[in-house]
Amino acid sequence: MSDLSLDATQLDRYSRHIIMDEVGPEGQKRLLDSSALVVGAGGLGAPVIQYLAAAGVGTVGVVDDDVVERSNLQRQVIHGDDDVGRPKVDSARDFVAALNPDVDVDTYETRLDRENAGILTDYDIVVDASDNFPTRYLVNDTCRLEGIPVSHGAIYKFEGQVTTLHPDGPCYRCLFREAPEPGTVPDCATTGVLGVLPGTVGCIQATEAVKVLLDAGDPLIGRLLFYDAMDMSFETVPYAEDPDCPVCGDDPIDSIDDIEYVDGCAIGAD
């Protein structure tokens, strides 16, 4: 174990990982040397950040341009009442620092867009915890072109979904070619959301991210997991690569430069 540079404190902190054959000291060192970018520090991002940090993912990036509001505290568990009015990235950074000093936190107090999407390429995996379609398509398109895996999650009232978008499998546009018309899918501020729902969905996203970083288990590649909190049911639906997909199909784009991430986020034919 000494060859893996795990000190006594780390051997104690990560002991429940280290005793597992599927992780072990080699796997824990791999996590400590890994990086993950979490897009969004809200309902989904909060549990993702919490558990990636607890697991010892060595560098966690957080992208968010919002500040903490009191209405967030019903579900965004890394923020507290004293954080109201603070940038979420600052609150997230302080939470991780108190939880695990092994983890470095990169903060980006900005809204992810086409001009700054290069942020995504600095990380081993991206966790899409965003709450809007333009960001989801931007993350998918950029990461697919750069060969970066993505753990995608979304929530609505009492329901959630998770899938893993891996370079070896279908992408988000294979599943949903274009976004729905603006205004047809209401947000949490309009419809509400069960406070514990993003905790469940975000934990599944964090699980998928850790599995990908460890190269362990069977991630949700080509499978969309549906969760219904009211029925307490899970359903997995397979989906396949689309040869006509404009991002990962037989004739893919080579850049996002000409894509306008508004409305349906469509990629026009040449």
C-alpha positions as semicolon CSV with decimal commas, in nm:
position;residue;x (nm);y (nm);z (nm)
1;M;0,000;0,000;0,000
2;S;0,287;0,236;0,067
3;D;0,374;0,218;-0,301
4;L;0,035;0,370;-0,376
5;S;0,108;0,678;-0,163
6;L;-0,191;0,637;0,066
7;D;-0,105;0,774;0,410
8;A;-0,240;0,647;0,741
9;T;-0,525;0,899;0,746
10;Q;-0,632;0,801;0,395
11;L;-0,612;0,432;0,476
12;D;-0,851;0,502;0,763
13;R;-1,082;0,739;0,570
14;Y;-1,121;0,507;0,271
15;S;-1,096;0,177;0,458
16;R;-1,443;0,061;0,345
17;H;-1,330;0,107;-0,014
18;I;-0,990;-0,047;0,036
19;I;-1,124;-0,375;0,178
20;M;-1,342;-0,428;-0,129
21;D;-1,190;-0,642;-0,404
22;E;-1,363;-0,425;-0,663
23;V;-1,188;-0,110;-0,538
24;G;-0,891;-0,185;-0,313
25;P;-0,599;0,052;-0,258
26;E;-0,532;0,067;-0,633
27;G;-0,888;0,180;-0,703
28;Q;-0,882;0,437;-0,426
29;K;-0,558;0,582;-0,557
30;R;-0,721;0,595;-0,900
31;L;-1,010;0,797;-0,758
32;L;-0,771;1,033;-0,582
33;D;-0,594;1,089;-0,912
34;S;-0,921;1,141;-1,103
35;S;-1,125;1,451;-1,180
36;A;-1,495;1,515;-1,227
37;L;-1,679;1,828;-1,336
38;V;-2,029;1,880;-1,197
39;V;-2,242;2,109;-1,410
40;G;-2,488;2,261;-1,166
41;A;-2,468;2,289;-0,788
42;G;-2,841;2,266;-0,725
43;G;-3,074;1,977;-0,647
44;L;-2,889;1,712;-0,846
45;G;-2,545;1,865;-0,819
46;A;-2,556;1,884;-0,439
47;P;-2,561;1,507;-0,368
48;V;-2,325;1,445;-0,659
49;I;-2,069;1,687;-0,516
50;Q;-2,119;1,547;-0,168
51;Y;-2,061;1,185;-0,262
52;L;-1,783;1,239;-0,514
53;A;-1,595;1,433;-0,246
54;A;-1,666;1,171;0,019
55;A;-1,545;0,898;-0,217
56;G;-1,214;1,079;-0,262
57;V;-1,235;1,193;-0,623
58;G;-0,925;1,411;-0,613
59;T;-1,045;1,708;-0,817
60;V;-1,408;1,817;-0,834
61;G;-1,503;2,107;-1,059
62;V;-1,829;2,293;-1,005
63;V;-1,995;2,513;-1,268
64;D;-2,288;2,731;-1,160
65;D;-2,377;3,098;-1,199
66;D;-2,653;3,108;-0,938
67;V;-2,669;3,216;-0,574
68;V;-2,825;3,022;-0,288
69;E;-3,190;3,104;-0,221
70;R;-3,382;2,991;0,083
71;S;-3,622;2,792;-0,135
72;N;-3,321;2,585;-0,250
73;L;-3,260;2,446;0,099
74;Q;-3,552;2,201;0,080
75;R;-3,341;1,982;-0,150
76;Q;-2,993;2,130;-0,216
77;V;-2,823;1,964;0,079
78;I;-2,472;2,110;0,055
79;H;-2,603;2,464;0,118
80;G;-2,722;2,599;0,454
81;D;-2,923;2,890;0,582
82;D;-2,609;3,096;0,633
83;D;-2,527;3,050;0,262
84;V;-2,836;3,233;0,137
85;G;-2,720;3,500;-0,105
86;R;-2,377;3,344;-0,160
87;P;-2,266;3,201;-0,494
88;K;-2,344;2,830;-0,500
89;V;-1,992;2,749;-0,618
90;D;-1,848;2,915;-0,305
91;S;-2,087;2,729;-0,077
92;A;-2,004;2,403;-0,254
93;R;-1,630;2,466;-0,220
94;D;-1,660;2,530;0,155
95;F;-1,877;2,222;0,203
96;V;-1,621;1,997;0,032
97;A;-1,332;2,154;0,225
98;A;-1,505;2,066;0,552
99;L;-1,589;1,715;0,434
100;N;-1,265;1,595;0,277
101;P;-0,935;1,786;0,268
102;D;-0,803;1,540;0,005
103;V;-1,028;1,697;-0,259
104;D;-0,937;2,004;-0,462
105;V;-1,234;2,208;-0,583
106;D;-1,227;2,413;-0,902
107;T;-1,507;2,669;-0,915
108;Y;-1,652;2,835;-1,223
109;E;-1,907;3,101;-1,135
110;T;-2,050;3,119;-1,483
111;R;-2,322;2,980;-1,701
112;L;-2,185;2,714;-1,931
113;D;-2,212;2,819;-2,294
114;R;-2,049;2,754;-2,629
115;E;-1,771;3,004;-2,563
116;N;-1,654;2,850;-2,234
117;A;-1,739;2,486;-2,304
118;G;-1,367;2,411;-2,312
119;I;-1,396;2,382;-1,932
120;L;-1,547;2,039;-1,990
121;T;-1,238;1,902;-2,159
122;D;-1,016;1,933;-1,850
123;Y;-1,191;1,651;-1,661
124;D;-1,207;1,272;-1,674
125;I;-1,586;1,267;-1,646
126;V;-1,863;1,526;-1,652
127;V;-2,177;1,497;-1,442
128;D;-2,465;1,682;-1,602
129;A;-2,674;1,809;-1,313
130;S;-2,813;2,102;-1,511
131;D;-3,178;2,204;-1,525
132;N;-3,217;2,318;-1,885
133;F;-3,199;2,165;-2,231
134;P;-2,945;2,399;-2,395
135;T;-2,687;2,305;-2,131
136;R;-2,765;1,934;-2,164
137;Y;-2,713;1,939;-2,539
138;L;-2,401;2,152;-2,509
139;V;-2,252;1,908;-2,256
140;N;-2,343;1,609;-2,471
141;D;-2,207;1,752;-2,795
142;T;-1,882;1,882;-2,649
143;C;-1,806;1,573;-2,445
144;R;-1,887;1,336;-2,729
145;L;-1,654;1,520;-2,965
146;E;-1,380;1,510;-2,698
147;G;-1,441;1,148;-2,593
148;I;-1,541;1,237;-2,236
149;P;-1,806;1,028;-2,056
150;V;-2,109;1,201;-1,906
151;S;-2,342;1,099;-1,626
152;H;-2,676;1,258;-1,712
153;G;-2,967;1,308;-1,476
154;A;-3,298;1,492;-1,480
155;I;-3,592;1,529;-1,242
156;Y;-3,957;1,630;-1,259
157;K;-4,191;1,651;-0,958
158;F;-4,176;1,289;-0,831
159;E;-3,980;1,132;-1,117
160;G;-3,620;1,113;-1,230
161;Q;-3,402;0,961;-1,499
162;V;-3,033;0,873;-1,529
163;T;-2,815;0,745;-1,810
164;T;-2,442;0,731;-1,879
165;L;-2,327;0,878;-2,209
166;H;-2,003;0,695;-2,283
167;P;-1,782;0,730;-2,594
168;D;-1,841;0,358;-2,653
169;G;-2,221;0,393;-2,656
170;P;-2,505;0,613;-2,778
171;C;-2,516;0,983;-2,695
172;Y;-2,796;1,206;-2,570
173;R;-2,897;1,299;-2,925
174;C;-2,943;0,930;-3,006
175;L;-3,205;0,933;-2,732
176;F;-3,354;1,279;-2,789
177;R;-3,248;1,430;-3,122
178;E;-3,376;1,777;-3,032
179;A;-3,505;1,955;-2,725
180;P;-3,880;2,002;-2,676
181;E;-4,031;2,334;-2,768
182;P;-3,950;2,607;-2,514
183;G;-4,216;2,636;-2,247
184;T;-4,356;2,284;-2,297
185;V;-4,158;2,135;-2,006
186;P;-4,214;2,333;-1,684
187;D;-3,937;2,373;-1,428
188;C;-3,926;2,310;-1,055
189;A;-4,017;2,669;-0,975
190;T;-4,343;2,620;-1,166
191;T;-4,443;2,264;-1,073
192;G;-4,249;2,193;-0,755
193;V;-4,032;1,893;-0,677
194;L;-4,024;1,639;-0,397
195;G;-3,729;1,747;-0,183
196;V;-3,570;1,403;-0,149
197;L;-3,606;1,316;-0,520
198;P;-3,285;1,484;-0,643
199;G;-3,099;1,314;-0,359
200;T;-3,189;0,973;-0,498
201;V;-3,122;1,064;-0,860
202;G;-2,802;1,254;-0,780
203;C;-2,670;0,961;-0,578
204;I;-2,726;0,733;-0,877
205;Q;-2,538;0,980;-1,097
206;A;-2,250;0,987;-0,848
207;T;-2,250;0,606;-0,842
208;E;-2,224;0,595;-1,219
209;A;-1,940;0,848;-1,216
210;V;-1,742;0,649;-0,960
211;K;-1,796;0,328;-1,157
212;V;-1,671;0,489;-1,476
213;L;-1,366;0,635;-1,300
214;L;-1,289;0,293;-1,151
215;D;-1,370;0,113;-1,478
216;A;-1,587;-0,116;-1,268
217;G;-1,933;-0,265;-1,290
218;D;-2,189;-0,213;-1,564
219;P;-2,271;0,157;-1,613
220;L;-2,598;0,274;-1,766
221;I;-2,453;0,291;-2,116
222;G;-2,735;0,261;-2,368
223;R;-2,984;0,229;-2,085
224;L;-3,217;0,495;-1,945
225;L;-3,313;0,439;-1,582
226;F;-3,652;0,578;-1,477
227;Y;-3,733;0,631;-1,110
228;D;-4,083;0,701;-0,975
229;A;-4,073;0,805;-0,611
230;M;-4,450;0,780;-0,565
231;D;-4,460;0,417;-0,678
232;M;-4,107;0,352;-0,548
233;S;-4,030;0,181;-0,877
234;F;-3,738;0,163;-1,115
235;E;-3,752;0,078;-1,482
236;T;-3,464;0,052;-1,728
237;V;-3,526;0,111;-2,098
238;P;-3,254;0,028;-2,351
239;Y;-3,172;0,262;-2,638
240;A;-2,930;0,222;-2,926
241;E;-2,682;0,426;-3,123
242;D;-2,849;0,611;-3,408
243;P;-2,650;0,591;-3,733
244;D;-2,813;0,921;-3,838
245;C;-2,717;1,098;-3,515
246;P;-2,545;1,424;-3,612
247;V;-2,297;1,395;-3,324
248;C;-2,198;1,028;-3,306
249;G;-2,351;0,874;-3,618
250;D;-2,201;0,779;-3,953
251;D;-2,150;1,141;-4,061
252;P;-2,088;1,337;-3,741
253;I;-2,010;1,703;-3,693
254;D;-1,651;1,793;-3,603
255;S;-1,722;2,111;-3,405
256;I;-1,994;2,284;-3,205
257;D;-1,899;2,622;-3,350
258;D;-2,208;2,653;-3,570
259;I;-2,464;2,515;-3,326
260;E;-2,700;2,763;-3,160
261;Y;-2,798;2,624;-2,821
262;V;-3,142;2,781;-2,813
263;D;-3,494;2,651;-2,864
264;G;-3,464;2,294;-2,995
265;C;-3,081;2,296;-3,001
266;A;-3,106;2,142;-3,348
267;I;-2,810;2,063;-3,566
268;G;-2,901;2,163;-3,920
269;A;-2,814;1,958;-4,225
270;D;-2,535;2,086;-4,449
